[in-house]
Amino acid sequence: DEWEPGEHIIKFDTEGEWMFIILEGTVEVIGRKHGEKTFVCEFSSGDYFGELEFLNNHRTVADVVAKTHVTTAKLNRRHFEMCMG
């Protein structure tokens, strides 16, 4: 998938069913502290995100927003479970 700057790849407090691998570009992770949005970190090519929600089957704990043009590969939990058991 491809994402433009400012697009949300993951939105806070949604079902986490996808894990993303960044092929190209940079994303920002925006968490919550006392209910207020706060910058957490950046990820770029070769990094991955969404894995905690993906593996632990819980709702998302942050927004992940494209900072630049971003290309990702993604894996759905259901497909992962079918392949890995």
Coordinates of N, CA and C in Angstrom, one line a residue:
D1 N 0.8 -1.2 0.0 CA 0.0 0.0 0.0 C 0.9 1.3 0.0
E2 N 0.3 2.3 -0.5 CA 1.0 3.6 -0.5 C 0.2 4.6 0.2
W3 N 0.9 5.5 0.9 CA 0.3 6.5 1.8 C 1.0 7.9 1.5
E4 N 0.2 8.9 1.6 CA 0.7 10.3 1.4 C 0.9 11.0 2.7
P5 N 1.8 12.0 2.8 CA 2.0 12.7 4.0 C 0.7 13.1 4.7
G6 N 0.6 12.9 6.0 CA -0.6 13.2 6.7 C -1.6 12.2 6.8
E7 N -1.5 11.1 6.0 CA -2.5 10.0 6.0 C -2.3 9.2 7.2
H8 N -3.4 8.8 7.9 CA -3.3 7.8 9.0 C -3.2 6.4 8.5
I9 N -2.2 5.7 8.9 CA -2.1 4.3 8.5 C -2.8 3.4 9.6
I10 N -2.6 3.8 10.8 CA -3.3 3.2 12.0 C -3.9 4.3 12.8
K11 N -5.1 4.1 13.2 CA -5.8 5.1 14.0 C -5.9 4.6 15.4
F12 N -5.7 5.5 16.4 CA -5.9 5.1 17.8 C -7.2 4.5 18.1
D13 N -7.1 3.5 19.0 CA -8.3 2.8 19.5 C -9.2 2.1 18.5
T14 N -8.5 1.5 17.5 CA -9.2 0.7 16.5 C -8.7 -0.8 16.6
E15 N -9.4 -1.7 16.0 CA -9.0 -3.1 16.0 C -7.7 -3.3 15.3
G16 N -6.7 -3.9 16.0 CA -5.4 -4.0 15.4 C -5.2 -5.4 14.7
E17 N -5.6 -5.4 13.4 CA -5.6 -6.7 12.7 C -4.5 -6.7 11.6
W18 N -3.7 -5.6 11.5 CA -2.7 -5.6 10.5 C -1.3 -5.3 11.1
M19 N -0.3 -5.9 10.6 CA 1.1 -5.5 10.9 C 1.7 -5.0 9.6
F20 N 2.4 -3.9 9.7 CA 3.0 -3.2 8.5 C 4.5 -3.2 8.6
I21 N 5.1 -3.3 7.4 CA 6.5 -3.2 7.2 C 6.8 -2.1 6.3
I22 N 7.6 -1.1 6.7 CA 7.9 0.1 5.8 C 8.9 -0.3 4.8
L23 N 8.5 -0.2 3.5 CA 9.4 -0.5 2.4 C 10.2 0.8 2.0
E24 N 9.4 1.9 2.2 CA 10.0 3.2 1.8 C 9.3 4.3 2.5
G25 N 10.0 5.3 3.1 CA 9.4 6.5 3.7 C 9.5 6.5 5.2
T26 N 8.8 7.5 5.8 CA 8.9 7.7 7.3 C 7.5 7.9 7.8
V27 N 7.3 7.3 9.0 CA 6.0 7.5 9.7 C 6.3 8.1 11.1
E28 N 5.3 8.8 11.7 CA 5.3 9.2 13.0 C 4.3 8.4 13.9
V29 N 4.7 8.1 15.1 CA 3.8 7.4 16.0 C 3.4 8.5 17.0
I30 N 2.1 8.7 17.1 CA 1.5 9.7 18.0 C 0.7 8.9 19.1
G31 N 1.1 8.9 20.3 CA 0.4 8.3 21.4 C -0.4 9.2 22.2
R32 N -0.9 8.7 23.3 CA -1.7 9.5 24.2 C -1.1 9.6 25.6
K33 N -1.1 10.8 26.2 CA -0.6 10.9 27.6 C -1.6 11.8 28.2
H34 N -2.3 11.3 29.2 CA -3.4 12.0 29.9 C -4.4 12.5 28.9
G35 N -4.7 11.7 27.9 CA -5.7 12.0 26.9 C -5.3 12.9 25.8
E36 N -4.1 13.5 25.9 CA -3.5 14.4 24.9 C -2.6 13.7 23.9
K37 N -2.7 14.1 22.7 CA -1.8 13.5 21.7 C -0.3 13.9 22.0
T38 N 0.6 12.9 21.8 CA 2.0 13.2 22.1 C 2.9 12.4 21.1
F39 N 3.9 13.1 20.6 CA 4.8 12.4 19.7 C 5.6 11.3 20.4
V40 N 5.7 10.1 19.9 CA 6.4 9.0 20.5 C 7.7 8.8 19.8
C41 N 7.6 8.5 18.5 CA 8.9 8.2 17.7 C 8.6 8.2 16.2
E42 N 9.6 8.0 15.4 CA 9.5 7.9 14.0 C 10.0 6.5 13.6
F43 N 9.4 5.9 12.6 CA 9.9 4.7 11.9 C 10.2 5.0 10.5
S44 N 11.1 4.2 9.9 CA 11.4 4.4 8.5 C 11.7 3.1 7.8
S45 N 12.2 3.1 6.6 CA 12.4 1.9 5.8 C 13.1 0.8 6.6
G46 N 12.5 -0.4 6.5 CA 13.0 -1.6 7.2 C 12.3 -1.8 8.6
D47 N 11.7 -0.7 9.1 CA 11.0 -0.9 10.4 C 9.6 -1.4 10.2
Y48 N 9.0 -1.9 11.3 CA 7.7 -2.4 11.3 C 6.9 -1.8 12.4
F49 N 5.6 -1.9 12.3 CA 4.7 -1.3 13.4 C 3.4 -2.1 13.3
G50 N 2.6 -2.0 14.4 CA 1.3 -2.6 14.5 C 1.4 -4.1 15.0
E51 N 2.6 -4.5 15.3 CA 2.9 -5.9 15.6 C 2.3 -6.2 17.0
L52 N 2.3 -5.3 17.9 CA 1.8 -5.6 19.3 C 0.3 -5.9 19.3
E53 N -0.4 -5.1 18.6 CA -1.8 -5.3 18.5 C -2.1 -6.5 17.7
F54 N -1.4 -6.7 16.6 CA -1.5 -7.8 15.7 C -1.3 -9.2 16.5
L55 N -0.2 -9.2 17.3 CA 0.1 -10.5 18.0 C -0.7 -10.7 19.3
N56 N -1.1 -9.6 19.9 CA -1.8 -9.7 21.2 C -3.3 -9.5 21.1
N57 N -3.7 -9.2 19.9 CA -5.2 -9.1 19.7 C -5.8 -8.1 20.6
H58 N -5.3 -6.8 20.6 CA -5.9 -5.8 21.4 C -6.0 -4.5 20.5
R59 N -6.8 -3.6 21.0 CA -7.0 -2.3 20.2 C -5.7 -1.5 20.1
T60 N -5.6 -0.7 19.1 CA -4.4 0.1 18.8 C -4.2 1.2 19.9
V61 N -3.0 1.4 20.3 CA -2.7 2.4 21.4 C -2.1 3.7 20.9
A62 N -2.0 3.9 19.5 CA -1.4 5.1 19.0 C -1.9 5.3 17.6
D63 N -1.7 6.5 17.1 CA -1.9 6.8 15.6 C -0.5 6.6 15.0
V64 N -0.6 6.1 13.8 CA 0.6 6.0 12.9 C 0.3 6.8 11.7
V65 N 1.1 7.9 11.4 CA 0.8 8.8 10.4 C 2.0 8.9 9.4
A66 N 1.7 8.9 8.1 CA 2.8 9.1 7.1 C 3.3 10.5 7.2
K67 N 4.7 10.5 7.4 CA 5.4 11.8 7.4 C 5.8 12.2 6.0
T68 N 6.2 11.2 5.3 CA 6.6 11.4 3.9 C 5.7 10.4 3.0
H69 N 5.9 10.4 1.7 CA 5.3 9.3 1.0 C 5.8 8.0 1.5
V70 N 4.9 7.1 1.8 CA 5.2 5.8 2.5 C 4.7 4.6 1.6
T71 N 5.5 3.6 1.5 CA 5.1 2.4 0.9 C 5.3 1.3 1.9
T72 N 4.2 0.5 2.1 CA 4.2 -0.6 3.1 C 3.8 -1.9 2.5
A73 N 4.3 -2.9 3.1 CA 3.8 -4.3 3.0 C 3.0 -4.5 4.2
K74 N 1.9 -5.3 4.1 CA 1.1 -5.5 5.3 C 0.6 -7.0 5.4
L75 N 0.4 -7.4 6.6 CA 0.1 -8.8 6.9 C -1.1 -8.8 7.8
N76 N -2.2 -9.5 7.4 CA -3.4 -9.6 8.2 C -3.3 -10.7 9.2
R77 N -3.8 -10.5 10.4 CA -3.7 -11.6 11.5 C -4.3 -12.9 11.0
R78 N -5.5 -12.8 10.4 CA -6.2 -14.0 10.0 C -5.3 -14.8 9.1
H79 N -4.7 -14.2 8.1 CA -3.8 -14.9 7.1 C -2.6 -15.5 7.8
F80 N -2.1 -14.7 8.8 CA -0.9 -15.2 9.5 C -1.3 -16.4 10.3
E81 N -2.4 -16.4 11.0 CA -2.8 -17.5 11.8 C -3.1 -18.8 10.9
M82 N -3.7 -18.6 9.7 CA -3.9 -19.7 8.8 C -2.6 -20.3 8.4
C83 N -1.6 -19.5 8.1 CA -0.3 -20.0 7.7 C 0.5 -20.6 8.8
M84 N 0.5 -20.0 10.0 CA 1.4 -20.4 11.1 C 0.7 -21.3 12.1
G85 N -0.6 -21.4 12.1 CA -1.4 -22.3 13.0 C -1.7 -21.7 14.3

